[in-house]
Amino acid sequence: MLRTNRDRVVKWSVQGKVHHPTGGGYRITHEGIPMVLPATGGISYNIHIGDPAFGWAGDHVEPGVSIRNEDKNENAALTTFACIGNKAKIISGDAKGKLGYVTGTHGGIEHTMIHFDECILEDLCIDDKIMIQAYGQGLQLLDYPDIKVMNIDPDLFEQLEIAECDGKIHIPVVAIVPPYLMGSGIGAASSYTGDYDIMTADINEIKRLHLDKLKFGDFVLLQDCDNTYGRGYLKGAVSIGVVVHSDCVKMGHGPGITTIMTCKKSLIHPIIDHNANITHYMKKLSRSS
C-alpha cells in the first residue's frame, strides 16, 4: 500500500442544499441547432453513478443530487473541500439521516454531486440540507513528492489497486484521453475544485478512442495534462480524473472530469480496467468497513 499522510489530513464539515435547476431556453449545439434540454441541478431520478455518460437527451446532466450554497464563499468551501467518496448525510426533510457519498464537483455552475440509493431520491426535496464529512485535501504520497493528490477521500484512494514499480505508480483506468480533446475549463487557476470537459464534437475520434463508452464515475488518464497549479498542457505530464457529468451539445464541451491526481513527470502509468469506476471501489470499501 502507498504510504500517505492520511493520519494528518483534517476531516471537517461542509454543507449545502439541494439546488433547484436554473435557466431554460435554447442551447445551441456545435452544429448550430437550438435545443431545449434538461441540464444542471436538482435531483436526477433516473441517472446514476455507473450509468453511461453519453446518449442522454440532456446537456451537462449531473447524476444523482446536485447541491450548492447561495453564499459564494460558503459554496467555494463546499466545492473545494468536498472530495469524491466523502460521506454525505441528509440532515433535513423526509429523508433525514440517510447516507450517500460525493461523486464530484462541477465548475461553472459550482455544484457538488452526491450519490444516494434510488429509494432515497424519492424522499428528497429541493432545499433539503446535506452535510458532508470533507476529508482528502492535503493528502500526500510520502514516497512520490512529485505526484499531487486532490479531491479524493483517503479511504476511497486506498481501494484503487495502485501498484508500484521502478519508482512509478500504475493505476487502473477505463480509458486514456489525449490532450487535444480537453476543452471547457482548461486554463483554470485551480484543479482543487470543479472539472474540465472532454470535447466531443468530433464523434468519430471519440469512438475511435472508445470514449463514447465512458460512464459516470469512470477513472480516466489524461495524457500531457498538468493539473498541478491549474489546468493546462505540458508534454509528459499525466493526470488522473473521474467522469462527473454527462456529454454536452455545446461546442468545446463534453463529459466533465474532476482531477484526483497529477504529475508534471511521467510517473503515473495506466492499467486499462473497465471496472475502474467509483461504484466498484465504493462496494469494496463498504465490504471492508
Tab-separated table of N, CA and C in Angstrom, residues 103-204:
chain	number	residue	atom	x	y	z
A	103	THR	N	-19.654	12.384	-5.489
A	103	THR	CA	-19.165	11.802	-6.739
A	103	THR	C	-18.390	12.793	-7.598
A	104	GLY	N	-18.324	14.067	-7.209
A	104	GLY	CA	-17.540	15.029	-7.975
A	104	GLY	C	-18.051	16.442	-7.801
A	105	THR	N	-17.332	17.385	-8.401
A	105	THR	CA	-17.741	18.783	-8.399
A	105	THR	C	-17.739	19.305	-9.835
A	106	HIS	N	-18.649	20.223	-10.120
A	106	HIS	CA	-18.883	20.707	-11.479
A	106	HIS	C	-18.656	22.212	-11.525
A	107	GLY	N	-17.599	22.620	-12.216
A	107	GLY	CA	-17.281	24.036	-12.321
A	107	GLY	C	-18.269	24.779	-13.203
A	108	GLY	N	-18.264	26.114	-13.109
A	108	GLY	CA	-19.199	26.937	-13.868
A	108	GLY	C	-20.510	27.083	-13.127
A	109	ILE	N	-21.233	25.998	-12.949
A	109	ILE	CA	-22.450	26.005	-12.136
A	109	ILE	C	-22.105	25.891	-10.654
A	110	GLU	N	-20.878	25.427	-10.351
A	110	GLU	CA	-20.351	25.289	-8.982
A	110	GLU	C	-21.229	24.382	-8.128
A	111	HIS	N	-21.485	23.215	-8.638
A	111	HIS	CA	-22.260	22.206	-7.921
A	111	HIS	C	-21.348	21.130	-7.344
A	112	THR	N	-21.817	20.529	-6.267
A	112	THR	CA	-21.236	19.296	-5.737
A	112	THR	C	-22.274	18.207	-5.909
A	113	MET	N	-21.857	17.055	-6.452
A	113	MET	CA	-22.798	15.984	-6.752
A	113	MET	C	-22.691	14.869	-5.720
A	114	ILE	N	-23.861	14.334	-5.360
A	114	ILE	CA	-23.956	13.307	-4.325
A	114	ILE	C	-24.737	12.113	-4.868
A	115	HIS	N	-24.224	10.916	-4.602
A	115	HIS	CA	-24.969	9.699	-4.923
A	115	HIS	C	-25.753	9.237	-3.706
A	116	PHE	N	-27.038	8.965	-3.921
A	116	PHE	CA	-27.874	8.281	-2.929
A	116	PHE	C	-28.572	7.126	-3.637
A	117	ASP	N	-28.884	6.085	-2.891
A	117	ASP	CA	-29.652	4.984	-3.460
A	117	ASP	C	-30.987	5.503	-4.003
A	118	GLU	N	-31.495	4.839	-5.033
A	118	GLU	CA	-32.674	5.337	-5.744
A	118	GLU	C	-33.877	5.521	-4.825
A	119	CYS	N	-34.050	4.645	-3.866
A	119	CYS	CA	-35.204	4.753	-2.970
A	119	CYS	C	-35.144	6.005	-2.105
A	120	ILE	N	-33.941	6.507	-1.853
A	120	ILE	CA	-33.779	7.724	-1.050
A	120	ILE	C	-34.159	8.953	-1.855
A	121	LEU	N	-33.882	8.945	-3.158
A	121	LEU	CA	-34.157	10.108	-4.007
A	121	LEU	C	-35.629	10.510	-3.952
A	122	GLU	N	-36.511	9.530	-3.835
A	122	GLU	CA	-37.944	9.820	-3.827
A	122	GLU	C	-38.359	10.665	-2.628
A	123	ASP	N	-37.590	10.610	-1.548
A	123	ASP	CA	-37.939	11.350	-0.332
A	123	ASP	C	-37.216	12.689	-0.215
A	124	LEU	N	-36.324	12.978	-1.155
A	124	LEU	CA	-35.601	14.249	-1.133
A	124	LEU	C	-36.412	15.355	-1.785
A	125	CYS	N	-36.145	16.588	-1.353
A	125	CYS	CA	-36.794	17.763	-1.927
A	125	CYS	C	-35.756	18.851	-2.195
A	126	ILE	N	-36.089	19.745	-3.113
A	126	ILE	CA	-35.284	20.941	-3.315
A	126	ILE	C	-35.139	21.663	-1.976
A	127	ASP	N	-33.942	22.135	-1.684
A	127	ASP	CA	-33.577	22.872	-0.463
A	127	ASP	C	-33.306	21.981	0.740
A	128	ASP	N	-33.506	20.664	0.635
A	128	ASP	CA	-33.072	19.805	1.737
A	128	ASP	C	-31.567	19.969	1.949
A	129	LYS	N	-31.144	19.953	3.206
A	129	LYS	CA	-29.747	20.195	3.538
A	129	LYS	C	-28.966	18.878	3.637
A	130	ILE	N	-27.729	18.925	3.152
A	130	ILE	CA	-26.864	17.750	3.178
A	130	ILE	C	-25.502	18.132	3.754
A	131	MET	N	-25.084	17.394	4.792
A	131	MET	CA	-23.792	17.603	5.443
A	131	MET	C	-22.787	16.593	4.897
A	132	ILE	N	-21.576	17.072	4.632
A	132	ILE	CA	-20.508	16.217	4.098
A	132	ILE	C	-19.343	16.208	5.078
A	133	GLN	N	-18.805	15.023	5.330
A	133	GLN	CA	-17.557	14.910	6.086
A	133	GLN	C	-16.402	15.106	5.109
A	134	ALA	N	-15.976	16.360	4.965
A	134	ALA	CA	-14.958	16.726	3.985
A	134	ALA	C	-13.596	16.209	4.445
A	135	TYR	N	-13.000	15.343	3.621
A	135	TYR	CA	-11.792	14.636	4.027
A	135	TYR	C	-11.011	14.272	2.769
A	136	GLY	N	-9.802	14.814	2.635
A	136	GLY	CA	-8.986	14.453	1.491
A	136	GLY	C	-8.018	15.521	1.033
A	137	GLN	N	-8.428	16.788	1.050
A	137	GLN	CA	-7.491	17.818	0.609
A	137	GLN	C	-6.324	17.894	1.600
A	138	GLY	N	-5.118	17.856	1.044
A	138	GLY	CA	-3.911	17.786	1.854
A	138	GLY	C	-3.272	16.401	1.864
A	139	LEU	N	-3.962	15.420	1.256
A	139	LEU	CA	-3.402	14.065	1.185
A	139	LEU	C	-2.133	14.068	0.323
A	140	GLN	N	-1.092	13.400	0.806
A	140	GLN	CA	0.189	13.350	0.094
A	140	GLN	C	0.678	11.906	-0.008
A	141	LEU	N	1.405	11.633	-1.095
A	141	LEU	CA	2.118	10.366	-1.242
A	141	LEU	C	3.540	10.583	-0.750
A	142	LEU	N	3.897	9.971	0.371
A	142	LEU	CA	5.158	10.288	1.045
A	142	LEU	C	6.371	9.876	0.227
A	143	ASP	N	6.254	8.861	-0.600
A	143	ASP	CA	7.387	8.396	-1.393
A	143	ASP	C	7.398	8.954	-2.814
A	144	TYR	N	6.399	9.763	-3.156
A	144	TYR	CA	6.296	10.338	-4.503
A	144	TYR	C	5.922	11.819	-4.397
A	145	PRO	N	6.836	12.673	-3.954
A	145	PRO	CA	6.508	14.079	-3.745
A	145	PRO	C	6.135	14.824	-5.021
A	146	ASP	N	6.513	14.310	-6.190
A	146	ASP	CA	6.177	14.980	-7.445
A	146	ASP	C	4.732	14.722	-7.871
A	147	ILE	N	4.101	13.723	-7.268
A	147	ILE	CA	2.709	13.408	-7.601
A	147	ILE	C	1.798	14.110	-6.600
A	148	LYS	N	0.878	14.915	-7.102
A	148	LYS	CA	-0.063	15.638	-6.254
A	148	LYS	C	-1.409	14.912	-6.261
A	149	VAL	N	-1.965	14.728	-5.079
A	149	VAL	CA	-3.265	14.079	-4.917
A	149	VAL	C	-4.271	15.123	-4.457
A	150	MET	N	-5.485	15.050	-4.972
A	150	MET	CA	-6.505	16.037	-4.633
A	150	MET	C	-7.898	15.449	-4.846
A	151	ASN	N	-8.874	16.001	-4.166
A	151	ASN	CA	-10.295	15.757	-4.459
A	151	ASN	C	-10.761	14.318	-4.267
A	152	ILE	N	-10.058	13.531	-3.456
A	152	ILE	CA	-10.476	12.150	-3.233
A	152	ILE	C	-10.324	11.782	-1.767
A	153	ASP	N	-11.315	11.099	-1.244
A	153	ASP	CA	-11.303	10.625	0.137
A	153	ASP	C	-10.184	9.599	0.311
A	154	PRO	N	-9.373	9.700	1.370
A	154	PRO	CA	-8.286	8.731	1.580
A	154	PRO	C	-8.758	7.282	1.649
A	155	ASP	N	-9.940	7.047	2.200
A	155	ASP	CA	-10.455	5.674	2.258
A	155	ASP	C	-10.714	5.127	0.855
A	156	LEU	N	-11.293	5.952	-0.005
A	156	LEU	CA	-11.516	5.535	-1.383
A	156	LEU	C	-10.186	5.380	-2.114
A	157	PHE	N	-9.268	6.306	-1.892
A	157	PHE	CA	-7.966	6.253	-2.564
A	157	PHE	C	-7.263	4.920	-2.298
A	158	GLU	N	-7.384	4.434	-1.091
A	158	GLU	CA	-6.694	3.189	-0.734
A	158	GLU	C	-7.315	1.954	-1.384
A	159	GLN	N	-8.489	2.112	-1.994
A	159	GLN	CA	-9.136	0.986	-2.677
A	159	GLN	C	-8.790	0.910	-4.159
A	160	LEU	N	-7.988	1.834	-4.673
A	160	LEU	CA	-7.811	1.972	-6.119
A	160	LEU	C	-6.874	0.950	-6.755
A	161	GLU	N	-6.328	0.042	-5.998
A	161	GLU	CA	-5.495	-1.042	-6.537
A	161	GLU	C	-4.293	-0.497	-7.309
A	162	ILE	N	-3.665	0.528	-6.740
A	162	ILE	CA	-2.487	1.136	-7.360
A	162	ILE	C	-1.268	0.264	-7.076
A	163	ALA	N	-0.476	0.026	-8.110
A	163	ALA	CA	0.741	-0.772	-7.981
A	163	ALA	C	1.967	0.127	-8.119
A	164	GLU	N	3.087	-0.284	-7.495
A	164	GLU	CA	4.350	0.451	-7.598
A	164	GLU	C	5.369	-0.393	-8.342
A	165	CYS	N	6.134	0.262	-9.242
A	165	CYS	CA	7.163	-0.453	-9.996
A	165	CYS	C	8.183	0.543	-10.534
A	166	ASP	N	9.455	0.340	-10.182
A	166	ASP	CA	10.562	1.150	-10.696
A	166	ASP	C	10.361	2.648	-10.465
A	167	GLY	N	9.911	3.001	-9.278
A	167	GLY	CA	9.769	4.411	-8.934
A	167	GLY	C	8.560	5.091	-9.551
A	168	LYS	N	7.638	4.306	-10.115
A	168	LYS	CA	6.425	4.853	-10.708
A	168	LYS	C	5.214	4.136	-10.139
A	169	ILE	N	4.035	4.744	-10.300
A	169	ILE	CA	2.814	4.084	-9.863
A	169	ILE	C	1.965	3.731	-11.085
A	170	HIS	N	1.223	2.636	-10.969
A	170	HIS	CA	0.381	2.139	-12.047
A	170	HIS	C	-1.047	2.063	-11.501
A	171	ILE	N	-1.970	2.732	-12.189
A	171	ILE	CA	-3.324	2.871	-11.664
A	171	ILE	C	-4.343	2.411	-12.693
A	172	PRO	N	-5.370	1.675	-12.267
A	172	PRO	CA	-6.410	1.251	-13.205
A	172	PRO	C	-7.236	2.440	-13.709
A	173	VAL	N	-7.457	2.485	-15.018
A	173	VAL	CA	-8.322	3.483	-15.643
A	173	VAL	C	-9.118	2.806	-16.752
A	174	VAL	N	-10.250	3.381	-17.075
A	174	VAL	CA	-11.097	2.834	-18.138
A	174	VAL	C	-10.577	3.227	-19.513
A	175	ALA	N	-10.016	4.440	-19.626
A	175	ALA	CA	-9.599	4.937	-20.935
A	175	ALA	C	-8.498	5.972	-20.781
A	176	ILE	N	-7.839	6.264	-21.912
A	176	ILE	CA	-6.795	7.283	-21.992
A	176	ILE	C	-7.289	8.396	-22.910
A	177	VAL	N	-7.203	9.642	-22.425
A	177	VAL	CA	-7.702	10.795	-23.166
A	177	VAL	C	-6.519	11.636	-23.637
A	178	PRO	N	-6.382	11.889	-24.946
A	178	PRO	CA	-5.289	12.730	-25.433
A	178	PRO	C	-5.545	14.200	-25.114
A	179	PRO	N	-4.491	15.019	-25.014
A	179	PRO	CA	-4.653	16.402	-24.567
A	179	PRO	C	-5.471	17.275	-25.506
A	180	TYR	N	-5.476	16.949	-26.813
A	180	TYR	CA	-6.192	17.802	-27.757
A	180	TYR	C	-7.706	17.725	-27.608
A	181	LEU	N	-8.193	16.776	-26.804
A	181	LEU	CA	-9.632	16.667	-26.581
A	181	LEU	C	-10.099	17.401	-25.325
A	182	MET	N	-9.175	17.923	-24.530
A	182	MET	CA	-9.591	18.615	-23.300
A	182	MET	C	-9.968	20.060	-23.618
A	183	GLY	N	-11.188	20.451	-23.207
A	183	GLY	CA	-11.727	21.742	-23.597
A	183	GLY	C	-12.168	22.608	-22.431
A	184	SER	N	-13.461	22.879	-22.347
A	184	SER	CA	-14.001	23.840	-21.386
A	184	SER	C	-13.469	23.602	-19.983
A	185	GLY	N	-12.915	24.640	-19.378
A	185	GLY	CA	-12.305	24.557	-18.055
A	185	GLY	C	-10.798	24.580	-18.097
A	186	ILE	N	-10.206	24.340	-19.286
A	186	ILE	CA	-8.750	24.399	-19.384
A	186	ILE	C	-8.301	25.837	-19.161
A	187	GLY	N	-7.178	25.992	-18.473
A	187	GLY	CA	-6.701	27.319	-18.120
A	187	GLY	C	-7.188	27.811	-16.767
A	188	ALA	N	-8.025	27.014	-16.096
A	188	ALA	CA	-8.481	27.391	-14.754
A	188	ALA	C	-7.301	27.489	-13.801
A	189	ALA	N	-7.439	28.326	-12.787
A	189	ALA	CA	-6.334	28.593	-11.870
A	189	ALA	C	-6.126	27.498	-10.841
A	190	SER	N	-7.114	26.617	-10.660
A	190	SER	CA	-7.007	25.570	-9.648
A	190	SER	C	-7.723	24.314	-10.122
A	191	SER	N	-7.160	23.159	-9.787
A	191	SER	CA	-7.810	21.881	-10.059
A	191	SER	C	-8.409	21.273	-8.796
A	192	TYR	N	-8.388	22.027	-7.709
A	192	TYR	CA	-8.915	21.535	-6.437
A	192	TYR	C	-10.419	21.765	-6.319
A	193	THR	N	-11.034	22.204	-7.391
A	193	THR	CA	-12.479	22.396	-7.417
A	193	THR	C	-12.950	22.288	-8.855
A	194	GLY	N	-14.174	21.858	-9.060
A	194	GLY	CA	-14.737	21.822	-10.392
A	194	GLY	C	-14.199	20.712	-11.269
A	195	ASP	N	-14.227	20.953	-12.581
A	195	ASP	CA	-13.887	19.932	-13.567
A	195	ASP	C	-13.470	20.615	-14.862
A	196	TYR	N	-13.024	19.813	-15.830
A	196	TYR	CA	-12.964	20.298	-17.209
A	196	TYR	C	-13.347	19.194	-18.164
A	197	ASP	N	-13.746	19.591	-19.401
A	197	ASP	CA	-14.514	18.707	-20.263
A	197	ASP	C	-13.687	18.050	-21.368
A	198	ILE	N	-14.069	16.806	-21.669
A	198	ILE	CA	-13.613	16.140	-22.890
A	198	ILE	C	-14.499	16.640	-24.035
A	199	MET	N	-13.908	17.262	-25.042
A	199	MET	CA	-14.694	17.783	-26.165
A	199	MET	C	-15.138	16.631	-27.071
A	200	THR	N	-16.410	16.671	-27.479
A	200	THR	CA	-16.968	15.524	-28.199
A	200	THR	C	-17.575	15.885	-29.550
A	201	ALA	N	-17.275	17.065	-30.096
A	201	ALA	CA	-17.817	17.430	-31.411
A	201	ALA	C	-17.314	16.489	-32.498
A	202	ASP	N	-16.062	16.016	-32.371
A	202	ASP	CA	-15.508	15.052	-33.328
A	202	ASP	C	-15.851	13.644	-32.846
A	203	ILE	N	-17.092	13.230	-33.142
A	203	ILE	CA	-17.579	11.967	-32.593
A	203	ILE	C	-16.818	10.774	-33.155
A	204	ASN	N	-16.282	10.886	-34.355
A	204	ASN	CA	-15.506	9.776	-34.918
A	204	ASN	C	-14.235	9.527	-34.110
